[in-house]
mmCIF file of C-alpha atoms in Angstrom:
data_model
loop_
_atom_site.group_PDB
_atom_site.id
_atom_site.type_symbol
_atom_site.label_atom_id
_atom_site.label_comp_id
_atom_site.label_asym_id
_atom_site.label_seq_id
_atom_site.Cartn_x
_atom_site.Cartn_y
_atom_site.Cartn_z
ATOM 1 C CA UNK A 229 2.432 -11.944 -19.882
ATOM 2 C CA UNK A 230 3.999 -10.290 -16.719
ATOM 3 C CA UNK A 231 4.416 -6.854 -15.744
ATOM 4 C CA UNK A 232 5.888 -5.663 -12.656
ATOM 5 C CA UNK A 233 6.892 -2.190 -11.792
ATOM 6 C CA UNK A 234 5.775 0.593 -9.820
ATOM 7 C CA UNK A 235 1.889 2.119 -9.173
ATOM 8 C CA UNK A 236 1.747 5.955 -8.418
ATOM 9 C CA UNK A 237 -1.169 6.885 -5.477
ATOM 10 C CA UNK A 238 -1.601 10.343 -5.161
ATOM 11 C CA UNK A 239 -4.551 9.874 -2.988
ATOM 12 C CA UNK A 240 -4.652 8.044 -0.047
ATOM 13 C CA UNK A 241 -7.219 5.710 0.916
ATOM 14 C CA UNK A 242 -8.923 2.774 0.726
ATOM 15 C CA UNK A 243 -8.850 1.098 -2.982
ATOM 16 C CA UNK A 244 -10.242 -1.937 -4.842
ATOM 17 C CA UNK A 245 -8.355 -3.249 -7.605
ATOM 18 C CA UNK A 246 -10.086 -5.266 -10.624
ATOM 19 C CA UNK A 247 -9.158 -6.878 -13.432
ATOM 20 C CA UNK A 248 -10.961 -8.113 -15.987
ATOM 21 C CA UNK A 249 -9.561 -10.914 -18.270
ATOM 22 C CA UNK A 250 -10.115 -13.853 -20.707
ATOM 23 C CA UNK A 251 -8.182 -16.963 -18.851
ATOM 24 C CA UNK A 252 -6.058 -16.404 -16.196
ATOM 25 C CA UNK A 253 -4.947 -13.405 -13.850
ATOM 26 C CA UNK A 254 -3.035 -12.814 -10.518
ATOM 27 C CA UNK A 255 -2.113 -9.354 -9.050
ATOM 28 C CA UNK A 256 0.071 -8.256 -6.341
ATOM 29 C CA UNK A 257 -0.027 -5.052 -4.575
ATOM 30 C CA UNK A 258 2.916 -4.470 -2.089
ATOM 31 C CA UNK A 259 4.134 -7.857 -2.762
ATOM 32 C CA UNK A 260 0.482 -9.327 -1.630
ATOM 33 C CA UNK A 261 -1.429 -11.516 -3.883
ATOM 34 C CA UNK A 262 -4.868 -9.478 -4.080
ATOM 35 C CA UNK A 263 -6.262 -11.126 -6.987
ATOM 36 C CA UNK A 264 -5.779 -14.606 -7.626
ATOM 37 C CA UNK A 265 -7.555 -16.373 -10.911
ATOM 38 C CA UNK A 266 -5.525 -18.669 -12.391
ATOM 39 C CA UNK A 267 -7.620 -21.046 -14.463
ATOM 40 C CA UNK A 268 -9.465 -21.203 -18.087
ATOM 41 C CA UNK A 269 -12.468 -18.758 -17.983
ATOM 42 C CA UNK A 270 -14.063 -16.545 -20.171
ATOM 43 C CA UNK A 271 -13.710 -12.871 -19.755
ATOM 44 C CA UNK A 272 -14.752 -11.806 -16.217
ATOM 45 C CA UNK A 273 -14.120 -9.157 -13.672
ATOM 46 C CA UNK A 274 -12.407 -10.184 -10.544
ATOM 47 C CA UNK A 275 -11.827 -8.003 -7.441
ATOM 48 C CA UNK A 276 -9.685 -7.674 -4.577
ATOM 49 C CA UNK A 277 -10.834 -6.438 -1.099
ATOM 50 C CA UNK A 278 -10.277 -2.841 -0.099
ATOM 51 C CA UNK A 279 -6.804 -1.829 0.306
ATOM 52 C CA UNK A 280 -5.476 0.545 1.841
ATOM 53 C CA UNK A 281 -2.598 2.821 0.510
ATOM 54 C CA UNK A 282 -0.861 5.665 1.191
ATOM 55 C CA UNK A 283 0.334 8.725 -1.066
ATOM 56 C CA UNK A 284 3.538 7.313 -2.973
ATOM 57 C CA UNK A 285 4.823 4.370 -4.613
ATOM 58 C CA UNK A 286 3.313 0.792 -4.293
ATOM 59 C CA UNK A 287 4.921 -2.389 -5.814
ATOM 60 C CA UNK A 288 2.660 -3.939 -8.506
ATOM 61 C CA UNK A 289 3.052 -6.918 -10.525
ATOM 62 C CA UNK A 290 0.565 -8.550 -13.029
ATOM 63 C CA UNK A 291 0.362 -11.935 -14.589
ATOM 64 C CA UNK A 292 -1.964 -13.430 -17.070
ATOM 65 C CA UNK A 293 -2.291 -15.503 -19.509
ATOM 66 C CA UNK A 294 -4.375 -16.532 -22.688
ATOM 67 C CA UNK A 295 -5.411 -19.840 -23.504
ATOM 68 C CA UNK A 296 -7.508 -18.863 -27.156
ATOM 69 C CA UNK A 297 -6.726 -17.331 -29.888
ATOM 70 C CA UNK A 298 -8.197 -13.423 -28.412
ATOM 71 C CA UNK A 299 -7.506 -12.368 -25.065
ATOM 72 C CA UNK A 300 -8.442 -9.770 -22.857
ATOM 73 C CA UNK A 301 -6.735 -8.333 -19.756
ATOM 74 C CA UNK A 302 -7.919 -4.694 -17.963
ATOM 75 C CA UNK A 303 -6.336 -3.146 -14.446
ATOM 76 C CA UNK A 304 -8.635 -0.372 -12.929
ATOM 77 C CA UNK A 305 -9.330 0.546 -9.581
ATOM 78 C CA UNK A 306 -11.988 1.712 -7.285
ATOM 79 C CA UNK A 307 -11.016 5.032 -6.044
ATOM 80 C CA UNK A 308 -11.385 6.089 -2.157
ATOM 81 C CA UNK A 309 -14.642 8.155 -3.559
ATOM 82 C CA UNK A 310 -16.357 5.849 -5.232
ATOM 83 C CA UNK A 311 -15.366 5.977 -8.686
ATOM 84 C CA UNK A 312 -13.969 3.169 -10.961
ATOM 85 C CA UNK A 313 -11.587 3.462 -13.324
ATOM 86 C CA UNK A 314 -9.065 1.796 -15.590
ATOM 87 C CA UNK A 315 -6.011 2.950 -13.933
ATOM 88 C CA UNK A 316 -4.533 5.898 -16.401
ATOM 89 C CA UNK A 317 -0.954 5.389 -17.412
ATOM 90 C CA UNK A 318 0.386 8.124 -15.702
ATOM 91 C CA UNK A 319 0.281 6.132 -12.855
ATOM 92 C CA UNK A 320 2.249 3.455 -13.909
ATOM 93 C CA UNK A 321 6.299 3.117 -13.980
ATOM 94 C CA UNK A 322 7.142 0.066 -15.335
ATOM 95 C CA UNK A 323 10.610 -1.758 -16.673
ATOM 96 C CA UNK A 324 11.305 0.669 -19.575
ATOM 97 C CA UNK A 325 12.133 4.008 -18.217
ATOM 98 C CA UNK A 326 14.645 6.878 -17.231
ATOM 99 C CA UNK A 327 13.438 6.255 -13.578
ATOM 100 C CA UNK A 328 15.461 4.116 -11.212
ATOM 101 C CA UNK A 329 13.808 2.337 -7.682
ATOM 102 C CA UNK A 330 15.694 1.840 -4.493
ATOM 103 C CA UNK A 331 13.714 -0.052 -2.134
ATOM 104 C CA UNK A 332 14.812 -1.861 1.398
ATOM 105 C CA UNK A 333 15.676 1.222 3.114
ATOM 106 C CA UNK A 334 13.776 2.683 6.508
ATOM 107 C CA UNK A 335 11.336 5.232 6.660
ATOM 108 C CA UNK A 336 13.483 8.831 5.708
ATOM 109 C CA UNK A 337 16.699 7.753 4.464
ATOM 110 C CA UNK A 338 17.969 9.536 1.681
ATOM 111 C CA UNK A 339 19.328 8.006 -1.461
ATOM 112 C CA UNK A 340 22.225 10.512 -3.409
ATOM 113 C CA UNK A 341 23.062 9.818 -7.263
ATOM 114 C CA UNK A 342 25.667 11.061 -8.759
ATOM 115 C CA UNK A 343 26.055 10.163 -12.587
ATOM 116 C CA UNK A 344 29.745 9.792 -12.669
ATOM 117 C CA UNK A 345 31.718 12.889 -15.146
ATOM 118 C CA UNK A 346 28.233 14.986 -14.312
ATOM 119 C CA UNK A 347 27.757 17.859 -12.099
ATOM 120 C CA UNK A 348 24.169 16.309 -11.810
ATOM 121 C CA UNK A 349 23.096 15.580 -8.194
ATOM 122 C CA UNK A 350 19.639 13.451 -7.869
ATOM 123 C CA UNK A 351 18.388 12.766 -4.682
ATOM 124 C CA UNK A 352 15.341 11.087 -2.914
ATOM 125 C CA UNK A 353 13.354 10.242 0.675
ATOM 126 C CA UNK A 354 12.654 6.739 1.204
ATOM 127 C CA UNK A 355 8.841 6.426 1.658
ATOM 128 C CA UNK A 356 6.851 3.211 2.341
ATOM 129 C CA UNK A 357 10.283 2.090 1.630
ATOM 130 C CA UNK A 358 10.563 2.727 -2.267
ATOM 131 C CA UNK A 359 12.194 5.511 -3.119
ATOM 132 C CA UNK A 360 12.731 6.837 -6.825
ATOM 133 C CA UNK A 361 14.967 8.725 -8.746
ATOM 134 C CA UNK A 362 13.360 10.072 -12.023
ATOM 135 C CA UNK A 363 14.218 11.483 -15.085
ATOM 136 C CA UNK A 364 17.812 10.212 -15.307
ATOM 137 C CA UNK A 365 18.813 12.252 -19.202
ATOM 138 C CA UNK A 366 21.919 10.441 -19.837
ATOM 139 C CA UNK A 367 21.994 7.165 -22.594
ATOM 140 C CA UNK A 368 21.734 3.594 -20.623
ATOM 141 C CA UNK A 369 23.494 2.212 -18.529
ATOM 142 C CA UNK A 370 24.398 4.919 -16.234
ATOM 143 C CA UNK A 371 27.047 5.000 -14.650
ATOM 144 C CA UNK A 372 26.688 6.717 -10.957
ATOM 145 C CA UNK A 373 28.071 7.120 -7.355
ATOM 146 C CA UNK A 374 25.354 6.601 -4.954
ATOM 147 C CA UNK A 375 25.160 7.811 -0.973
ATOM 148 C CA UNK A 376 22.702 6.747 1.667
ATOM 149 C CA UNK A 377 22.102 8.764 4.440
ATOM 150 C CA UNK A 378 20.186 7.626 7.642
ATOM 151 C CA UNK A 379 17.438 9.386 9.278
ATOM 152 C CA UNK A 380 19.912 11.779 11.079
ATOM 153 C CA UNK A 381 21.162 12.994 7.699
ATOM 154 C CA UNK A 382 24.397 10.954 8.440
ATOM 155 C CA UNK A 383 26.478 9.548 5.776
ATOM 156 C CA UNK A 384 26.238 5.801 6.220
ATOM 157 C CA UNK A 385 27.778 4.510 3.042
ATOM 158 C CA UNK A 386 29.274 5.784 -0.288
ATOM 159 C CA UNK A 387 30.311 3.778 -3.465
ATOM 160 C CA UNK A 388 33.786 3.366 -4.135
ATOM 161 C CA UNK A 389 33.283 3.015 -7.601
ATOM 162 C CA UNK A 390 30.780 3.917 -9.934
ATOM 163 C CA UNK A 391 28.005 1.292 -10.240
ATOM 164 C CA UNK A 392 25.858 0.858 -13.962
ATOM 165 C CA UNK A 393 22.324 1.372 -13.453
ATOM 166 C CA UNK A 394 19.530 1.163 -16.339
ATOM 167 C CA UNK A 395 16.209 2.907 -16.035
ATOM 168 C CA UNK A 396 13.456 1.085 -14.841
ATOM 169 C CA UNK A 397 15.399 -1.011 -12.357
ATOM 170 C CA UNK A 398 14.671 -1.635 -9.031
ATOM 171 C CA UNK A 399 17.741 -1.929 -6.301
ATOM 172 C CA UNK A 400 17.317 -3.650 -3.336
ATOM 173 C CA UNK A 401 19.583 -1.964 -0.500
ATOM 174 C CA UNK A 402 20.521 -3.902 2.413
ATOM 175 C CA UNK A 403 22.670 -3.052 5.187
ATOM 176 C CA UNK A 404 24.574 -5.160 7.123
#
């Protein structure tokens, strides 16, 4: 099984993840392995060391597997206060979705989206470098114009033709 998507801190701070899982388990945070217990075992809880995030969006991705015929696999955290958790969903954005990710961008550029035939104007700040657009209504794929902006609020490119996005993708932007 893998899941990668998105992890929603509202409170920054210092966090321990844990998971706890029949067989094997590996779990990135940012795009750094944390948790790494790849082998046959029977269910266990494994930890990373305290990590510290800010408010926003962190990349997560999750892999396990089950070598038996019942499995078990839990993600929780260890809040900056003390108290454990399984994280609740409402953290979580993963593949299927009406919100799109833009990452690859620096600190406060702006991301426009313009679903093409829509007055609709969605727009975001790139933080931690992720930024996301969310709650995109129309049926998938989309078809939009995007704009990026620099820090100085200055157009720095614009689509010359609408691109199709699907919800729950992430977009890497890079600039040349």
């Amino acid at each position: 099984m893998s899941g990668n998507g998105f992890l929603k801190v509202e409170n920054p701070g210092k966090y321990v993840f844990y998971v706890i899982s029949s067989d094997g388990c590996k779990l990135w945070v940012n795009k750094e392995l944390v948790i790494n217990e790849w082998y046959d075992q029977p269910s266990r809880l494994h930890m990373s060391r305290e990590i510290k995030l800010l408010k926003g969006f962190h990349q997560l991705k999750l892999l396990y597997y089950n070598r038996l015929r019942f499995g078990e696999i839990t993600l929780g955290w260890v809040r900056p206060d003390g108290s454990s958790e399984t994280i609740p969903g409402n953290h979580f954005y993963f593949t299927v979705s009406n919100k799109v990710f833009f990452t690859g961008l620096p600190e406060k550029y702006k991301i426009v989206v313009k679903p093409a035939g829509t007055d609709r104007v969605y727009q975001c700040l790139f933080t931690q470098g992720i930024c996301m657009i969310g709650d995109l209504e129309e049926a998938m794929p989309v078809p939009i114009n995007v704009d990026i902006y620099n820090s100085e609020n200055t157009l720095i490119y614009s689509t010359t033709t609408p691109l199709e996005i699907w919800g729950g993708d992430e977009y890497l932007v890079k600039l040349e």
